[in-house]
CSV table of C-alpha atoms in Angstrom, one decimal:
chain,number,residue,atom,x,y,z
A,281,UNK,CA,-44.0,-22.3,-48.6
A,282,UNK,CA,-43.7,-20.2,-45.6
A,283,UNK,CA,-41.6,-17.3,-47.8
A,284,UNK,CA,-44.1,-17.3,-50.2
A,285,UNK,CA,-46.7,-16.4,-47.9
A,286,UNK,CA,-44.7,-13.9,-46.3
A,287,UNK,CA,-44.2,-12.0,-49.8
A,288,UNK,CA,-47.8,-12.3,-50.5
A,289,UNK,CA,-48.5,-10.1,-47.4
A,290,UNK,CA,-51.0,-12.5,-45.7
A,291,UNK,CA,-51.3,-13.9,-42.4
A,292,UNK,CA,-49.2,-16.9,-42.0
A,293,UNK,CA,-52.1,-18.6,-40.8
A,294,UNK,CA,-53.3,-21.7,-43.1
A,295,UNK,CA,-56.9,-22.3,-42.8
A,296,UNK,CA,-58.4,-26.1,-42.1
A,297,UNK,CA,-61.9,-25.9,-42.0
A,298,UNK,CA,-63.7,-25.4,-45.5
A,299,UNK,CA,-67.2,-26.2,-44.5
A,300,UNK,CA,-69.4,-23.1,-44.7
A,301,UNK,CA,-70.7,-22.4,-41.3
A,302,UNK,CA,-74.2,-22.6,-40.7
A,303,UNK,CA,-73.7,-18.3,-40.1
A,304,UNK,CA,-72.7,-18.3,-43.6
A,305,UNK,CA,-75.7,-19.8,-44.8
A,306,UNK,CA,-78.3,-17.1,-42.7
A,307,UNK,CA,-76.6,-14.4,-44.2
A,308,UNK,CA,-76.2,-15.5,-47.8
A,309,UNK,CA,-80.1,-16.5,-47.8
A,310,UNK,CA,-80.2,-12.9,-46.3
A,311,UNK,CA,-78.7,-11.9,-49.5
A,312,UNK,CA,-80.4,-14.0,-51.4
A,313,UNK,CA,-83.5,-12.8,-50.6
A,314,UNK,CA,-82.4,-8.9,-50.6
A,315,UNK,CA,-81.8,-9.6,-54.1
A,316,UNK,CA,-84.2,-11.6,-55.1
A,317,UNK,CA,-86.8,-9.1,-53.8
A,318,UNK,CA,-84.9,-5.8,-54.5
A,319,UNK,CA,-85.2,-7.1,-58.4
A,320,UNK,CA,-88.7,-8.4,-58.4
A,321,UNK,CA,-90.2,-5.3,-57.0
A,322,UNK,CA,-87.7,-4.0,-59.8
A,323,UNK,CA,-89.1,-5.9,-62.5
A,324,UNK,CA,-92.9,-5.5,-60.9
A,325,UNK,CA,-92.8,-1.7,-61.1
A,326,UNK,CA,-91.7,-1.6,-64.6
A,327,UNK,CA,-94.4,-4.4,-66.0
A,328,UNK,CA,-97.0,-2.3,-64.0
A,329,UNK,CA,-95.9,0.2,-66.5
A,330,UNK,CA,-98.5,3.0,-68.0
A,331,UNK,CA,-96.7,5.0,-65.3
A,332,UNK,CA,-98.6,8.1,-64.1
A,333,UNK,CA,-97.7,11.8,-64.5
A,334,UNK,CA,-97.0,13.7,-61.0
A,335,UNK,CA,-99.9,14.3,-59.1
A,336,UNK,CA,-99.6,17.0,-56.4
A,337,UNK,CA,-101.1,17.8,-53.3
A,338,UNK,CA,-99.7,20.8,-51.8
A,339,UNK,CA,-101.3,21.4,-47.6
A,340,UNK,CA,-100.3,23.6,-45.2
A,341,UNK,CA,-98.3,22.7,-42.2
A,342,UNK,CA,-98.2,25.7,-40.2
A,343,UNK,CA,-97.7,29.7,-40.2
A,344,UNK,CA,-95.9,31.4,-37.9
A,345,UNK,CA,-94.2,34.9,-37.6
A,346,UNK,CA,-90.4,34.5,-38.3
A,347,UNK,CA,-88.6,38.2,-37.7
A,348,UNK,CA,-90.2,40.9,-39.9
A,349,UNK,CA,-91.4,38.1,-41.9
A,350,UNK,CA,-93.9,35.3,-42.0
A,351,UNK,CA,-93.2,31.7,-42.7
A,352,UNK,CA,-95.6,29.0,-44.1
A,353,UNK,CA,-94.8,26.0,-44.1
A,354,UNK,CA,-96.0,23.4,-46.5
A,355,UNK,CA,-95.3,19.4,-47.5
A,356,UNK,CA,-96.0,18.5,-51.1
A,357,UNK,CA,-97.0,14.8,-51.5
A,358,UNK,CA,-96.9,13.0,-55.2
A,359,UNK,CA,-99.5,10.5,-55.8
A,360,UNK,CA,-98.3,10.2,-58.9
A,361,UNK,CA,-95.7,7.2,-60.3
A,362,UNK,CA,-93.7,9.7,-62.0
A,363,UNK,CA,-91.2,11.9,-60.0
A,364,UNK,CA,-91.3,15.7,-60.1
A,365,UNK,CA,-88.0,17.5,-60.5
A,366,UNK,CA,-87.8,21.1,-60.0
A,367,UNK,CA,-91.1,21.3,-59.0
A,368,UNK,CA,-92.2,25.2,-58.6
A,369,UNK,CA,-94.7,25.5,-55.4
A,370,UNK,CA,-96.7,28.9,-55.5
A,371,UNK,CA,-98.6,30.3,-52.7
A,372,UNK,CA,-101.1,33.3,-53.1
A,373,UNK,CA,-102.2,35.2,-50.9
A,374,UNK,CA,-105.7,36.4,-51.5
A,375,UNK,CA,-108.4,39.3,-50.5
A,376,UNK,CA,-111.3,38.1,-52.2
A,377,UNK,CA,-110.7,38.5,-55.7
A,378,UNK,CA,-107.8,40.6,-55.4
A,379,UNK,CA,-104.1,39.0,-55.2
A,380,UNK,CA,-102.4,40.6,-52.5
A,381,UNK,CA,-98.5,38.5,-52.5
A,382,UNK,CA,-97.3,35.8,-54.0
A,383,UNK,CA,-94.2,34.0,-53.4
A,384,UNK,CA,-92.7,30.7,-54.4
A,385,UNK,CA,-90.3,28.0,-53.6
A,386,UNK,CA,-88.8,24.9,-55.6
A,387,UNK,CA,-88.0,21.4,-54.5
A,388,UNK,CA,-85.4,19.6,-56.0
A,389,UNK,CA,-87.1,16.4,-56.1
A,390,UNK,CA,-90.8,14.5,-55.4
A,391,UNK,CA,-90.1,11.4,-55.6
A,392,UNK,CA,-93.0,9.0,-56.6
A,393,UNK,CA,-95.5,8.4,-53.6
A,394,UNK,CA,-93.2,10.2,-51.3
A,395,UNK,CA,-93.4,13.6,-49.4
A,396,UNK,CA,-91.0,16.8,-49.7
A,397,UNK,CA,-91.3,19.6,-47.1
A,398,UNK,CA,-90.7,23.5,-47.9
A,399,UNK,CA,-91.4,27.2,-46.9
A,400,UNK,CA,-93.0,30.0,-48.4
A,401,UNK,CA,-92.0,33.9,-46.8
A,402,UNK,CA,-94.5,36.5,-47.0
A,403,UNK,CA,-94.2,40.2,-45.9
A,404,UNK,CA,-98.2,40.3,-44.9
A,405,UNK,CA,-99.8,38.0,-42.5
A,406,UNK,CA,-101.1,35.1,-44.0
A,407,UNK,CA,-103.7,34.0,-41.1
A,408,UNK,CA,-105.2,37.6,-42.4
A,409,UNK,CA,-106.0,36.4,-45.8
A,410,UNK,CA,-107.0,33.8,-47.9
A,411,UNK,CA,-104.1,31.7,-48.4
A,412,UNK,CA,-103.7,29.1,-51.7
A,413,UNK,CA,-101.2,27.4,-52.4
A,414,UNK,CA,-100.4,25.5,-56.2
A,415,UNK,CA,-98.1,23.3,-57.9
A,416,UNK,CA,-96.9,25.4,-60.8
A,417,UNK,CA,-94.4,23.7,-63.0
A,418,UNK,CA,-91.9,20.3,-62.9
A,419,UNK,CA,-89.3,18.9,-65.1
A,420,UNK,CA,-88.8,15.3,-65.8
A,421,UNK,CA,-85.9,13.8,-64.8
B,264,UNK,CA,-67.8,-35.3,-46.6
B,265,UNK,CA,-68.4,-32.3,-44.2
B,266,UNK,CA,-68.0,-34.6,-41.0
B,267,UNK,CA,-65.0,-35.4,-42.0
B,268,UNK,CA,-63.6,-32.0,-42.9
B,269,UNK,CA,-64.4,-31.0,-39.2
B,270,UNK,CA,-63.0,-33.8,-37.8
B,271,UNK,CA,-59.9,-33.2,-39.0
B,272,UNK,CA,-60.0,-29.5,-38.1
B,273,UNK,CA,-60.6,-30.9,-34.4
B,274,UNK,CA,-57.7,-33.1,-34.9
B,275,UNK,CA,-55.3,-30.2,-35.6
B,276,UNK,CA,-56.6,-27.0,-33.7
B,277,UNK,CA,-56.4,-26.9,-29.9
B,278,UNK,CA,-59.7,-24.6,-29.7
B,279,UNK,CA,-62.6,-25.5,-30.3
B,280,UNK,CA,-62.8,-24.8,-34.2
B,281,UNK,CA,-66.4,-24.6,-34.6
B,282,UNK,CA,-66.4,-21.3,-32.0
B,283,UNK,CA,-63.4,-20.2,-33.9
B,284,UNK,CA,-64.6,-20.1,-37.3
B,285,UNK,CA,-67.9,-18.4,-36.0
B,286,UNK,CA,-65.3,-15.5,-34.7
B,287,UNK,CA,-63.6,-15.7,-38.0
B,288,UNK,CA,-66.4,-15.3,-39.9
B,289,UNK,CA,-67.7,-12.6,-37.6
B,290,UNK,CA,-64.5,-10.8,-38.3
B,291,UNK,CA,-64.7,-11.4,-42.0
B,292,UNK,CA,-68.6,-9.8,-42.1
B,293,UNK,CA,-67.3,-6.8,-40.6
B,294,UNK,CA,-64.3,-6.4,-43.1
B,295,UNK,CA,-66.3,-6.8,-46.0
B,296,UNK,CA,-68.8,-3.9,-44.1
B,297,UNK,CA,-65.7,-1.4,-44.1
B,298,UNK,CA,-65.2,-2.6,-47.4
B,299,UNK,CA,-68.6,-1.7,-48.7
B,300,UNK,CA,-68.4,1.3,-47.2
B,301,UNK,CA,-65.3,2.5,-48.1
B,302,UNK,CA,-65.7,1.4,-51.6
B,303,UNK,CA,-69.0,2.8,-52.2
B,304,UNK,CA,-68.1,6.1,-50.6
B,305,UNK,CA,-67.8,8.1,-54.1
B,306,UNK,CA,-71.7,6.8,-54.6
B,307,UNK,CA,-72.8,6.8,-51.3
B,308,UNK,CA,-72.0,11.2,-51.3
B,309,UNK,CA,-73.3,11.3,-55.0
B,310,UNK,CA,-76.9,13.2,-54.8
B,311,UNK,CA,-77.4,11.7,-58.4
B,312,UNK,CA,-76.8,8.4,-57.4
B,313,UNK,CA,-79.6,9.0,-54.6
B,314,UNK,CA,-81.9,11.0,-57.1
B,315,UNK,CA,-81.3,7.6,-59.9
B,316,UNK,CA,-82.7,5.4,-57.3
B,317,UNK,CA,-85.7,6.3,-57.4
B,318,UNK,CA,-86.0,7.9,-61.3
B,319,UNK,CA,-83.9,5.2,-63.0
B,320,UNK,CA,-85.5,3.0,-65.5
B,321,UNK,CA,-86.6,-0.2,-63.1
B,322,UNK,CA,-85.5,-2.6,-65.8
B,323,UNK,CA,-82.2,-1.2,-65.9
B,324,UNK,CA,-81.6,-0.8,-62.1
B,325,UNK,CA,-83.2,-4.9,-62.3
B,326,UNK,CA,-80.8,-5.6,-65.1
B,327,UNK,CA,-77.7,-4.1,-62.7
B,328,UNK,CA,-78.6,-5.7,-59.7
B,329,UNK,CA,-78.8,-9.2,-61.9
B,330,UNK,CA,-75.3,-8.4,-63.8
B,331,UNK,CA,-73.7,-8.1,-60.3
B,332,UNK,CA,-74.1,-11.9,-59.6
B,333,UNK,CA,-71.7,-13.4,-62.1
B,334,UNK,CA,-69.7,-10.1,-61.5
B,335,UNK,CA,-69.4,-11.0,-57.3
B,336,UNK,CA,-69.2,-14.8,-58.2
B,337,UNK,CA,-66.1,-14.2,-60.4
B,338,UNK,CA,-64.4,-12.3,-58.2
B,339,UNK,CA,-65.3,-14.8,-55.6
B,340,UNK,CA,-63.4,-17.3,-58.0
B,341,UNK,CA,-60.4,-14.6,-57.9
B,342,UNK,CA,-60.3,-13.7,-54.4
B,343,UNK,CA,-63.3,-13.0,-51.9
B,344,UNK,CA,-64.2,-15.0,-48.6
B,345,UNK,CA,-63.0,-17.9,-47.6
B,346,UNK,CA,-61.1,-19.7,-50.0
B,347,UNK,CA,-63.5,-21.3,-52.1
B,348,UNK,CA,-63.6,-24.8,-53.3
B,349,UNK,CA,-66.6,-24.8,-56.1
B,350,UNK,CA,-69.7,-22.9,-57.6
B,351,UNK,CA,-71.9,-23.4,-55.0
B,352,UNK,CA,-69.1,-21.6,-52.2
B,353,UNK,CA,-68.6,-18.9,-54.9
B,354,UNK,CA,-72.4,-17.9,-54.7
B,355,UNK,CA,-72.7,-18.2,-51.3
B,356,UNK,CA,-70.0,-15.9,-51.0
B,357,UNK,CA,-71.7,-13.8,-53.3
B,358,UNK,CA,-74.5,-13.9,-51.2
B,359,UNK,CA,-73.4,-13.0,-48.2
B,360,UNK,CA,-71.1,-9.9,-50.0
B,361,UNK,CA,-74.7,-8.4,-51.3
B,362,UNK,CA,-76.1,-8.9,-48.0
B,363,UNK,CA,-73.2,-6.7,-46.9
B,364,UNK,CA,-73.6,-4.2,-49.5
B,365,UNK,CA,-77.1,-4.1,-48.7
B,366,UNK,CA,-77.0,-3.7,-44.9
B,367,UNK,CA,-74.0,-0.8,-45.5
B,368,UNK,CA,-76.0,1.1,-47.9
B,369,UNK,CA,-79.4,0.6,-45.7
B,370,UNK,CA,-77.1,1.8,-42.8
B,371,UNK,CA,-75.1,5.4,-44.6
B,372,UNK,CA,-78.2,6.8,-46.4
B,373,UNK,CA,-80.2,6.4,-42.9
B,374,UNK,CA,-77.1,7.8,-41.1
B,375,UNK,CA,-77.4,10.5,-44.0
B,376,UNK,CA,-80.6,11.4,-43.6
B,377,UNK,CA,-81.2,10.3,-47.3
B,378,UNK,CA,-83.4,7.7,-45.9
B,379,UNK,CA,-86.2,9.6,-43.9
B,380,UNK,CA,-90.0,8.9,-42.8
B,381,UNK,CA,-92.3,10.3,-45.4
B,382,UNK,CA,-90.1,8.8,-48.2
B,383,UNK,CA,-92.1,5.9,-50.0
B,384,UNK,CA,-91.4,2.6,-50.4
B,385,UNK,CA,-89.9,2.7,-54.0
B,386,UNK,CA,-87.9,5.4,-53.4
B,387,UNK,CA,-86.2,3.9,-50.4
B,388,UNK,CA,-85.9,0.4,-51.6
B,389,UNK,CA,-84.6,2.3,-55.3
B,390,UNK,CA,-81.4,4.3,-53.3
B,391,UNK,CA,-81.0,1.5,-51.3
B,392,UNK,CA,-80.3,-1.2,-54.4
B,393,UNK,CA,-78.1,1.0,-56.5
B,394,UNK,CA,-76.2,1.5,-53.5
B,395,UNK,CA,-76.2,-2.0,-52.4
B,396,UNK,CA,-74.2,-3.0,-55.8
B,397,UNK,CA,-71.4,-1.0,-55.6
B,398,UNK,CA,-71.1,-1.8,-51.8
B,399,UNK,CA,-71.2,-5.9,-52.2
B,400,UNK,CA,-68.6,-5.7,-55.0
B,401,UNK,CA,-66.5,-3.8,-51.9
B,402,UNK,CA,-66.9,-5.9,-49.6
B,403,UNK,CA,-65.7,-9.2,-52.1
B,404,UNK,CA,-62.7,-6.0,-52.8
B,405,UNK,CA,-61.8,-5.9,-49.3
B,406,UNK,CA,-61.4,-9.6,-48.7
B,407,UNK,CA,-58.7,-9.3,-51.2
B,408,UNK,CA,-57.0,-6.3,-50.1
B,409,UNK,CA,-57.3,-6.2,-46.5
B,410,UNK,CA,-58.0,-10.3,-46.3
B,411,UNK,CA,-56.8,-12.3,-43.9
B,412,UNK,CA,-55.5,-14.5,-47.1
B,413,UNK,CA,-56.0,-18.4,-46.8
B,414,UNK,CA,-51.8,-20.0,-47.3
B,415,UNK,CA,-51.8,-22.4,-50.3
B,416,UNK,CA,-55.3,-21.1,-51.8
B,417,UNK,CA,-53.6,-17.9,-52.4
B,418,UNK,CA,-51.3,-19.0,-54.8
B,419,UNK,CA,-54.0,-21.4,-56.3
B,420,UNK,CA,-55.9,-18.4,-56.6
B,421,UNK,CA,-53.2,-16.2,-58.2
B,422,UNK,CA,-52.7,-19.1,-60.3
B,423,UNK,CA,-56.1,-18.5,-61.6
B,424,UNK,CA,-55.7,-15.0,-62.2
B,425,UNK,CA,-52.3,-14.9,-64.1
B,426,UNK,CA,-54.5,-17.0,-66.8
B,427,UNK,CA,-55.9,-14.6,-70.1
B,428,UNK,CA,-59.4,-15.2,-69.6
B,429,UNK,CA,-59.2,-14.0,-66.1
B,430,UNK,CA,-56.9,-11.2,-66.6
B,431,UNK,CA,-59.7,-9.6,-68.8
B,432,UNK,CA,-62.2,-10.7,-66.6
B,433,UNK,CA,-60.5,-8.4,-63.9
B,434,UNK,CA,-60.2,-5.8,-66.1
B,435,UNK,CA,-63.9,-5.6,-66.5
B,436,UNK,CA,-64.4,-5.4,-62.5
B,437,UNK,CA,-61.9,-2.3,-62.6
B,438,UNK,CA,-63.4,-0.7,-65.3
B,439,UNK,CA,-67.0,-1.8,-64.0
B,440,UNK,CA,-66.3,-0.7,-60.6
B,441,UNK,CA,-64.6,3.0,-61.5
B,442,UNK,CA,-67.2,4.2,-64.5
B,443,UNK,CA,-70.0,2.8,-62.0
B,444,UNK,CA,-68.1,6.0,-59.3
B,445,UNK,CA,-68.8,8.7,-61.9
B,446,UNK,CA,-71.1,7.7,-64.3
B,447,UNK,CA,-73.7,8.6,-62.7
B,448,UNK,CA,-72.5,12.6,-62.2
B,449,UNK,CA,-73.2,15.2,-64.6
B,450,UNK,CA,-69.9,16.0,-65.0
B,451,UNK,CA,-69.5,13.0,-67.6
B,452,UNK,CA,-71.9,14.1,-70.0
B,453,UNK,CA,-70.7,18.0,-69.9
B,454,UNK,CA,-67.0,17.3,-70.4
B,455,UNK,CA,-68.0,15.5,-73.3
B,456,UNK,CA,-70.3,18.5,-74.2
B,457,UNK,CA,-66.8,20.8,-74.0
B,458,UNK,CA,-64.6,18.7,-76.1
B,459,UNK,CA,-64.0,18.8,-79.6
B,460,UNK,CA,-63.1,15.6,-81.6
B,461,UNK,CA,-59.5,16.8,-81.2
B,462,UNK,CA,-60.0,16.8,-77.8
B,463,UNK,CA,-61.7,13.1,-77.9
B,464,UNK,CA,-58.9,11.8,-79.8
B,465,UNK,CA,-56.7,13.2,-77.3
B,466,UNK,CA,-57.6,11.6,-74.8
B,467,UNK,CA,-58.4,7.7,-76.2
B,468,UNK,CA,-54.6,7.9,-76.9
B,469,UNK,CA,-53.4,9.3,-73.3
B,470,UNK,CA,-55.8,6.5,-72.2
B,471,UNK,CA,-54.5,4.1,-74.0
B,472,UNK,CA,-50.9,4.7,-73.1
B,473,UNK,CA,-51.6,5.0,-69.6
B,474,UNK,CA,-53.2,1.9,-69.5
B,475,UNK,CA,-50.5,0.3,-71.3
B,476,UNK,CA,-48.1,1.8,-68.9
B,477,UNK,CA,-50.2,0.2,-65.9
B,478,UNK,CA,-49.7,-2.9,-67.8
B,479,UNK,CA,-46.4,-3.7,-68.2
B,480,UNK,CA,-45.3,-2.1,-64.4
B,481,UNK,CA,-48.7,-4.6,-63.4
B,482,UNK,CA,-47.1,-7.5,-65.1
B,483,UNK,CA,-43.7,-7.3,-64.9
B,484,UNK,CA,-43.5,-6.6,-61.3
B,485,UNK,CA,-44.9,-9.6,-59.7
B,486,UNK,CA,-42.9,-13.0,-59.9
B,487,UNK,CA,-46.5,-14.6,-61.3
B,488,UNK,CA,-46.2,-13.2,-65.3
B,489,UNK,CA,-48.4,-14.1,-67.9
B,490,UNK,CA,-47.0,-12.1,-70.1
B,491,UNK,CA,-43.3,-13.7,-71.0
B,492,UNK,CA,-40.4,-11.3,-70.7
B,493,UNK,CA,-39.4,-11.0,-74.3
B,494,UNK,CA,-43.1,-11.6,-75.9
B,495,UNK,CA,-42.7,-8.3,-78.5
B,496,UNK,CA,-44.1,-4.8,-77.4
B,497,UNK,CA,-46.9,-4.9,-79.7
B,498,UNK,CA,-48.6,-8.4,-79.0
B,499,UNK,CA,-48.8,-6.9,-75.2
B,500,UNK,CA,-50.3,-3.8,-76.2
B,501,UNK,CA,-52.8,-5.7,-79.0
B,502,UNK,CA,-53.6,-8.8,-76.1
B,503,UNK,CA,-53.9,-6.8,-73.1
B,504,UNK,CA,-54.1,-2.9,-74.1
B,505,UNK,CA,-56.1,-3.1,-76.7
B,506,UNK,CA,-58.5,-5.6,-75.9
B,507,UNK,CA,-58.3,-4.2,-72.0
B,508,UNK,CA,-59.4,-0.2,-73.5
B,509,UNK,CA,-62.4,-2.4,-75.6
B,510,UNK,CA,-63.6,-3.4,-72.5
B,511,UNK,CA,-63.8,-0.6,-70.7
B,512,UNK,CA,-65.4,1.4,-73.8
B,513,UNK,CA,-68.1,-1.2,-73.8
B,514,UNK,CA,-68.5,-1.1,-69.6
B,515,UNK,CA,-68.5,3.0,-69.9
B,516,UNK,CA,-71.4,2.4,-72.6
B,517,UNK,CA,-73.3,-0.1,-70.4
B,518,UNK,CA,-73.1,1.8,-67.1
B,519,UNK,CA,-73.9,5.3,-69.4
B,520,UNK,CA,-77.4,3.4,-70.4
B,521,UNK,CA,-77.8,1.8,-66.8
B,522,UNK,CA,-77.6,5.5,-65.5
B,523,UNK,CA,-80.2,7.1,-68.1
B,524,UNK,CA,-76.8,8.9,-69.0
B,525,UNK,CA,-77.7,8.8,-73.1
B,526,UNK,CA,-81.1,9.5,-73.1
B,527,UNK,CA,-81.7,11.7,-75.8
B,528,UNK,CA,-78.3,12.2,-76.6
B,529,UNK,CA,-77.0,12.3,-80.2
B,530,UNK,CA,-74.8,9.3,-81.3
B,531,UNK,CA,-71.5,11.2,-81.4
B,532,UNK,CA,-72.4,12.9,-77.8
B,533,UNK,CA,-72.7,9.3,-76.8
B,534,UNK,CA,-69.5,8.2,-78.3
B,535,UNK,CA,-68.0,11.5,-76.6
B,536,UNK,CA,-69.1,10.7,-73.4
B,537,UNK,CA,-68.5,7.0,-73.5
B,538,UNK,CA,-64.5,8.0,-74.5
B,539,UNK,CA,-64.8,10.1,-71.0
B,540,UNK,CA,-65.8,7.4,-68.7
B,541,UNK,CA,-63.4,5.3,-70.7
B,542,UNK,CA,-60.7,7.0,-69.0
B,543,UNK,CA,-61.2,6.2,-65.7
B,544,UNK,CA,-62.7,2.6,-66.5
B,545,UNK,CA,-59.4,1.8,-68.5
B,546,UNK,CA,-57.1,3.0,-65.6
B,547,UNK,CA,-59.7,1.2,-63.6
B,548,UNK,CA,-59.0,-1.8,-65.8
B,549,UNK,CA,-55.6,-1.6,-66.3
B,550,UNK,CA,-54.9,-1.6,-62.3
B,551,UNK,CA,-57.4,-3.5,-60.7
B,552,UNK,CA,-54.5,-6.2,-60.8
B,553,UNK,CA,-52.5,-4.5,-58.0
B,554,UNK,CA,-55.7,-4.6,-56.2
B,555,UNK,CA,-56.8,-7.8,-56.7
């Protein structure tokens, strides 16, 4: 017996106790539960169904001078259940009527419900002007 | 029944077991946490993976999660914790391996920064699950490989796994384990974009006699065979080639739909792309004996 283990490459150290400890037990039910719940907010989100198309809300977080140029910066939020991919942020910037710069960014991914972060450069100072900013465009993943 | 079992443990160990097994156990939780992690590193460092957790159809991802059960509680049967005496050990290894995965996943996207404030609930508790299958089928891996082994239930366990049924069995969890890797990547469904049916044809019949290569050095190098020495070159390549590159066509197919991989794609694409994944699902396959 003791060759055999040997060639198996384990510890020739035979084990007595087969009673699960009581550590065992927290951590499957830990499991258990992880699982459990993992697949029934699964299973919840896809009965809900219907899901909704991206909704964006673009707001400014701040503008500040960065070199020659000037930096806004911006989080997206979807409120939609759909995620944006790609999705093409444009700001504007804006003397009454007349469009005076635009420049745009894209971010990768808005996942459902949660927030991406990004930053527009303009050559003119936006705190001089009126300042918009849009989504413009998303693929579906 | 469990009195007595720790009476006699008492009986034969001069510590005191019960503090023992806790520190056994203890140092059997953090294996199977290196295991999850360094199982689950290809997934863990695949942006698609993170993007699928939250796009991926929620049935599917559901579907996944509830697949891995009998998955973990097979190769429980084949390896895993403890050694394990019935069903009921089996799933509570299985368990405690998922509760692993799950707490290693949880812990490298935060360490990543793929996990971040701002980031909603789906999304978070999406990256985390995928994740959390590949790393609780590591951790059961790295009981076997890196396992402290348990004397006379290993060869009882070998036992197990020299028998037909659980020779394919562990070819599924190789082939599950290396399409799950890449399936998720774009590169699967663009090489099958490149080839040509020439090229497809190729490369099911380097698969196939790679795999059967990794068969026979698998089988005939331990002293456990299934396969007898002079059973003809054909029945081994029909029983365990064969049926073994089967399997992993149909786990490349599976994992290919879990993944949103053949949405929209033609049937032939699909075909192409499932012979790609097969590749590394068969080798998967074919060796997962020399890890197991």
């Amino acid at each position: 017996m003791p060759d055999e283990r040997v060639e198996s490459g384990t510890e020739p150290k035979p084990r007595k106790e087969k009673k699960p400890l009581i550590w065992e037990w927290i951590v499957a039910t830990v499991g258990l539960v992880l699982v459990v719940s993992a697949i029934g907010f699964m299973l919840y989100r896809a009965i809900k169904g219907n899901a909704s198309p991206p909704v964006i809300s673009i707001s400014v977080d701040s503008i500040m001078p960065t070199g020659d140029k000037f930096l806004v910066t911006f989080r997206a939020v979807n409120h939609g259940e759909l995620t944006a991919a790609g999705l093409t942020v444009e700001g504007e910037l804006r003397s009454g009527t007349q469009s005076v710069e635009t420049s745009s960014a894209t971010l990768n991914y808005v996942p459902s419900r949660s927030k991406r972060r990004g930053g527009l450069f303009f050559i003119n100072d936006p705190r001089k002007f009126e300042l918009k900013l849009r989504p413009k465009g998303y693929e579906q993943p | 029944m469990a009195t007595k079992l720790i009476a006699n443990s008492e009986d034969e160990s001069g510590i005191d077991p019960a503090r023992d097994a806790d520190k056994r156990f203890a140092i059997d939780l953090a294996r199977a946490f290196g295991g999850a992690v360094i199982f689950s590193f290809p997934m863990l460092m695949t942006m698609e993976l993170w993007w699928l957790g939250f796009y991926m159809n929620p049935y599917r991802l559901a579907l996944l999660m509830f697949l891995a059960v009998p998955l973990l509680v097979g190769l429980s049967f084949y390896g895993g914790f403890e050694e394990t005496m019935s069903v009921k050990d089996d799933l509570l290894d299985t368990f405690v391996a998922y509760a692993v995965g799950f707490a290693a996943a949880a812990l490298m996207l935060l360490l990543f920064a793929l996990i971040e404030p701002g980031m909603s609930l789906d999304e978070v508790i999406g990256k985390v699950a995928v994740q959390a299958v590949a790393g609780s089928i590591g951790a059961m891996f790295a009981q076997n490989l890196l396992g402290s082994g348990a004397g006379e239930s290993e060869n009882e366990r070998r036992k197990r796994g020299v028998r037909y049924g659980g020779q394919l069995f562990l070819m599924a969890v190789g082939a599950v384990f290396l399409s799950m890797s890449l399936a998720s990547t774009e590169e699967m469904v663009l090489i099958a974009y490149k080839m040509t049916e020439w090229h497809v044809v190729a490369l099911s019949l380097v698969t196939m006699l790679m795999m059967h290569a990794f068969v026979y050095s698998v089988e005939f190098q331990g002293e456990e065979q299934s396969i007898p020495p002079d059973s003809p070159v054909w029945s081994v390549f029909l029983r365990f080639t064969v049926v073994g590159y089967a399997i992993a066509l149909v786990i490349s197919l599976y994992v290919l739909w879990t993944f949103g991989r053949t949405e929209g794609m033609a049937v032939e694409e699909i075909i192409k792309a499932v012979i790609v994944l097969g590749f590394p699902a068969a080798l998967g396959a074919s060796t997962s004996r020399l890890i197991l």
